[in-house]
GROMACS .gro file of C-alpha atoms in nm:
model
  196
    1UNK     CA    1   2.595   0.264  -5.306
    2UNK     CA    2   2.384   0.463  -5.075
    3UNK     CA    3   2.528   0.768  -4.862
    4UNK     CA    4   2.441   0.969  -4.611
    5UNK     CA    5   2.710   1.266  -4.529
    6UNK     CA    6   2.612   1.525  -4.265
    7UNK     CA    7   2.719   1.861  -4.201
    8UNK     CA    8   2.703   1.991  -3.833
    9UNK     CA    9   2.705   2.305  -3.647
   10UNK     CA   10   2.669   2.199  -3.259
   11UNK     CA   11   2.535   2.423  -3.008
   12UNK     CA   12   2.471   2.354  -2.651
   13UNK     CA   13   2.356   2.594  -2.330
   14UNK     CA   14   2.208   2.546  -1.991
   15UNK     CA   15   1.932   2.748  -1.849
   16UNK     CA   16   2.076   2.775  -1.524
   17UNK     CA   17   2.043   3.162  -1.463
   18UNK     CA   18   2.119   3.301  -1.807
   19UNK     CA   19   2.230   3.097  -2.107
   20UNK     CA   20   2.590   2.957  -2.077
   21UNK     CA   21   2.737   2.716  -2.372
   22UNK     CA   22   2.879   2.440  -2.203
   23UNK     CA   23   3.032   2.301  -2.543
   24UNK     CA   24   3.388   2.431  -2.626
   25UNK     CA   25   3.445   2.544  -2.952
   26UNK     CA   26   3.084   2.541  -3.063
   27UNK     CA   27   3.104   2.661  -3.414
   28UNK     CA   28   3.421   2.446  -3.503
   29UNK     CA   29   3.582   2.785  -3.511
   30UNK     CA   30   3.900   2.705  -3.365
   31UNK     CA   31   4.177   2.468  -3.494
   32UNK     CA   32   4.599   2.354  -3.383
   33UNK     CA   33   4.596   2.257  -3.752
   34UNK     CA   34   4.433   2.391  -4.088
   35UNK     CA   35   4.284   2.034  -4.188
   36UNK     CA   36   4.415   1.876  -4.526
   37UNK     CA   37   4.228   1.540  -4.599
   38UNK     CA   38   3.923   1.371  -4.474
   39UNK     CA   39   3.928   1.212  -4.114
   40UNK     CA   40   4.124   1.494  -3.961
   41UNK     CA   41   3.804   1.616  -3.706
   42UNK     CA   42   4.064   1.583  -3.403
   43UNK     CA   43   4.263   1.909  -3.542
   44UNK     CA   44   3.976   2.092  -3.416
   45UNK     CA   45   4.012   2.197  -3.065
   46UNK     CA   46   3.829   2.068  -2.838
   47UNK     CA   47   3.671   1.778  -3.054
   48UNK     CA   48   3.770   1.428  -3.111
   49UNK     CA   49   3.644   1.121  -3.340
   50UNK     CA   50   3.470   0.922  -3.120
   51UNK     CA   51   3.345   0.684  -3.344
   52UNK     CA   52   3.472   0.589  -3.702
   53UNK     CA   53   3.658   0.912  -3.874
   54UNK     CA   54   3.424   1.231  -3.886
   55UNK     CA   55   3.590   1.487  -4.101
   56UNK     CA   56   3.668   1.868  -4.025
   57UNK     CA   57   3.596   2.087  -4.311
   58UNK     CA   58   3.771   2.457  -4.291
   59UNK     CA   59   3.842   2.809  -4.542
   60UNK     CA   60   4.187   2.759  -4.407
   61UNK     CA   61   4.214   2.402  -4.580
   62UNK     CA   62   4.383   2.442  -4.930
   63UNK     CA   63   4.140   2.341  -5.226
   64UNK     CA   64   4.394   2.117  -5.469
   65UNK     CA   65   4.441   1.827  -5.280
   66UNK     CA   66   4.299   1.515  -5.430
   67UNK     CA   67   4.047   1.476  -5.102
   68UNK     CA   68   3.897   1.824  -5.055
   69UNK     CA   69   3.838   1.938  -4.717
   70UNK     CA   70   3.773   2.344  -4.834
   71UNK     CA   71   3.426   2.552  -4.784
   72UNK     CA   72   3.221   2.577  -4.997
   73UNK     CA   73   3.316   2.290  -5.241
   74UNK     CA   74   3.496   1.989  -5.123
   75UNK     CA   75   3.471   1.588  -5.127
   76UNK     CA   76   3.125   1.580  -4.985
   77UNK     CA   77   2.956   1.841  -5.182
   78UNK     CA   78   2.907   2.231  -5.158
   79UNK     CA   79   2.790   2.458  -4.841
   80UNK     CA   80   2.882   2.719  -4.688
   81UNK     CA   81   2.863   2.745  -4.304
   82UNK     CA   82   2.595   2.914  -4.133
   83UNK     CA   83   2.584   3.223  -3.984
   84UNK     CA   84   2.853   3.302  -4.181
   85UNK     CA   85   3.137   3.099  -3.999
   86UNK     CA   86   3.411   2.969  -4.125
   87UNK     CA   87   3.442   2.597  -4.021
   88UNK     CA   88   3.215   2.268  -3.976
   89UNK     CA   89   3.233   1.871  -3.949
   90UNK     CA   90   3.117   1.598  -4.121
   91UNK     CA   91   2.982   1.259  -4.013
   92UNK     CA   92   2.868   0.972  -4.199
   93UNK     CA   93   2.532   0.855  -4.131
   94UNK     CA   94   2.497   0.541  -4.315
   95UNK     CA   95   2.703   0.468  -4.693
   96UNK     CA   96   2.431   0.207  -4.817
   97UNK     CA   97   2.199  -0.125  -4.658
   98UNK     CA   98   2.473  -0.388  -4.645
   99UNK     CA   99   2.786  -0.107  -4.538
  100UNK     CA  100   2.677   0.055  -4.209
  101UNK     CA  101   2.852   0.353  -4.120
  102UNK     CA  102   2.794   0.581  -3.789
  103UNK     CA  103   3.065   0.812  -3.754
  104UNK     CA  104   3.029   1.036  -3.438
  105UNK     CA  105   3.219   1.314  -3.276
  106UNK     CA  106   3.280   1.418  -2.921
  107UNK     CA  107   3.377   1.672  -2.710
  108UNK     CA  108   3.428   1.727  -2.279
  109UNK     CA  109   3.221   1.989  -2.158
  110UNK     CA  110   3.306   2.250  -1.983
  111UNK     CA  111   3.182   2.176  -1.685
  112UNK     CA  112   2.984   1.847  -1.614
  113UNK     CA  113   2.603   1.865  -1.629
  114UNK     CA  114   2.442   1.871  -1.281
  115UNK     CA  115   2.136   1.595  -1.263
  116UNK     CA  116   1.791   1.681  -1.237
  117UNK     CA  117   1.870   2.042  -1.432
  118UNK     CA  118   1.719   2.115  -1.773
  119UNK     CA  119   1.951   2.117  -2.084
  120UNK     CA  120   1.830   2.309  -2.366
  121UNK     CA  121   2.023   2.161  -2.700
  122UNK     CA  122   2.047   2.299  -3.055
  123UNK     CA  123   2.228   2.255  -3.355
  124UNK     CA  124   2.267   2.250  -3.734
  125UNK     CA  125   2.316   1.965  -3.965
  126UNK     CA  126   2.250   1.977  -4.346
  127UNK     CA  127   2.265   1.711  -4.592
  128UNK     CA  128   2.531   1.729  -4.833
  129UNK     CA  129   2.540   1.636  -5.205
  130UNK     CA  130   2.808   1.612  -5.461
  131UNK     CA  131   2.668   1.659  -5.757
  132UNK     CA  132   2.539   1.274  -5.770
  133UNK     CA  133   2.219   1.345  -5.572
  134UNK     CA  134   2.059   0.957  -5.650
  135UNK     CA  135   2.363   0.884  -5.435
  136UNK     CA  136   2.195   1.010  -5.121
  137UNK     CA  137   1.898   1.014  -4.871
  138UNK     CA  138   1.830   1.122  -4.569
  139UNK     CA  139   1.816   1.008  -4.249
  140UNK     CA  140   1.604   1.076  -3.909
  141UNK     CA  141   1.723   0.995  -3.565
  142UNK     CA  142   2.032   1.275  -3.577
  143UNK     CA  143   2.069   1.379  -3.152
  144UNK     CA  144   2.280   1.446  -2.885
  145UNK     CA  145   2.395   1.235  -2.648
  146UNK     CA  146   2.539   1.313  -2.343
  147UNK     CA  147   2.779   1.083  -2.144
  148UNK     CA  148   2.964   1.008  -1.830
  149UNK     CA  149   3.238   0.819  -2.070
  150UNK     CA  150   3.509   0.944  -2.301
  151UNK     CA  151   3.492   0.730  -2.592
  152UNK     CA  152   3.758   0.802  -2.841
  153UNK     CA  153   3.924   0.583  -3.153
  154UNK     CA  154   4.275   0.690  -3.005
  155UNK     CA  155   4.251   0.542  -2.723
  156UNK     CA  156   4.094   0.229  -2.881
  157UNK     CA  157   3.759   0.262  -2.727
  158UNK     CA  158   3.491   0.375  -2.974
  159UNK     CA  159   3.131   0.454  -2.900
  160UNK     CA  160   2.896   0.217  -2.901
  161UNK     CA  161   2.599   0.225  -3.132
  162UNK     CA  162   2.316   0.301  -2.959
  163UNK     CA  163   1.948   0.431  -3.078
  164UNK     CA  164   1.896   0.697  -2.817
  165UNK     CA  165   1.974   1.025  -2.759
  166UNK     CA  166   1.861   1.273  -2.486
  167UNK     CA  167   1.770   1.523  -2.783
  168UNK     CA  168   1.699   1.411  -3.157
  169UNK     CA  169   1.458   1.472  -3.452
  170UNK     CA  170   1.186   1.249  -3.631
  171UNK     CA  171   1.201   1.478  -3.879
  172UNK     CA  172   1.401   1.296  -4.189
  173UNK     CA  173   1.721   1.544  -4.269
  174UNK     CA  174   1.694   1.610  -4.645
  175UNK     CA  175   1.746   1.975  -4.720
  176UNK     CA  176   2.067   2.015  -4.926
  177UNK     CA  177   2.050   2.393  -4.939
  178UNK     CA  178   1.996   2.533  -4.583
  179UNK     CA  179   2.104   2.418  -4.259
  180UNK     CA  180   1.832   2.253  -4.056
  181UNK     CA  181   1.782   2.338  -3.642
  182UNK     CA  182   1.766   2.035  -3.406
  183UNK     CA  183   1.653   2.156  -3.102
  184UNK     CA  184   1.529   2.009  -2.792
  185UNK     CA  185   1.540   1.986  -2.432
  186UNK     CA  186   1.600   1.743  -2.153
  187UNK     CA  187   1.646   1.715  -1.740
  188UNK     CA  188   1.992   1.538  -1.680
  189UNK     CA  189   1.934   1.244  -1.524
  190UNK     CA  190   2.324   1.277  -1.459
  191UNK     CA  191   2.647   1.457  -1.412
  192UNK     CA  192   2.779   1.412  -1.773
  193UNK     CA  193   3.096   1.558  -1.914
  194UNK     CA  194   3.036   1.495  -2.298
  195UNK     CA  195   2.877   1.520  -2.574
  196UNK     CA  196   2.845   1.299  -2.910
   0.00000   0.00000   0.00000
């Protein structure tokens, strides 16, 4: 079985006068509760699972439970965070051709984005292997996508699968050592409040 497991380190700003991050809790950083098992990306503030059950990885997390969310080494492999940080999350990709799997998180902005303004987007993702790399591939295709909606799995209303994003990469994800910059800009074609 084929699968794809992606680190991320999300980074949003505007280029309305100087650079402001409109993302809350950009680096993961911040937490109510040290995570303890897989699925938990909701203990990190500011972030929910808007699709599926992305995963919250921490050096807070303790490193003998039988599903490993510690940094470096836990379930899905070994990395550190970058720029020496101490947090990140996970999201499935895709586990094989017949089991689709597209996990996404969300977050609200900070303040909406104003329409016809351009966005500049970056962040990190990074392929992770356990050990069993003939396991894994990568994928292309990884964005951001900005929305008017909160979709969330608590409240029953998941995010649809959709292949756009205002910012994304061609580039197929495959490093397994360093983290990889998506970057990219776009003019908001609307007032959104959140990211996935």
């Amino acid at each position: 079985m084929k699968r794809i497991w992606i680190f991320l380190l999300l980074l949003i700003t505007s280029s309305v006068c100087k650079a402001q991050n409109l993302v809350p809790n950009p680096s993961f950083e911040q937490y109510d509760t040290c995570p303890y098992s897989l699925s938990q990306v909701r203990f990190c503030d500011g972030w929910f699972p808007a699709r599926q059950s992305p995963d919250y990885f921490n050096t807070c997390a303790p490193h003998d439970y039988p599903v490993n969310v510690y940094i470096p080494r836990n379930y899905w492999g070994y990395q550190y965070p970058p720029d020496s940080g101490n947090a990140y999350t996970g999201f499935a990709a895709k586990f094989s051709v017949d089991f689709n799997v597209h996990e996404y998180l969300g977050s609200q902005l900070l303040s909406p984005l104003i329409a016809e303004t351009r966005y500049f987007v970056s962040f990190k993702v990074n392929l992770s292997v356990d050990g069993e790399a003939t396991q894994y591939c990568g994928v292309n295709k990884l964005g951001a996508l900005f929305s008017t909606v909160r979709y969330s799995v608590a409240d029953g209303d998941t995010a649809p699968i959709t292949n756009y994003a205002q910012v994304y990469t061609d580039s197929i994800i495959t490093d397994t050592l360093n983290w990889t910059t998506i970057k990219g800009s776009f003019v908001s074609d609307s007032n959104y409040s959140y990211i996935y």
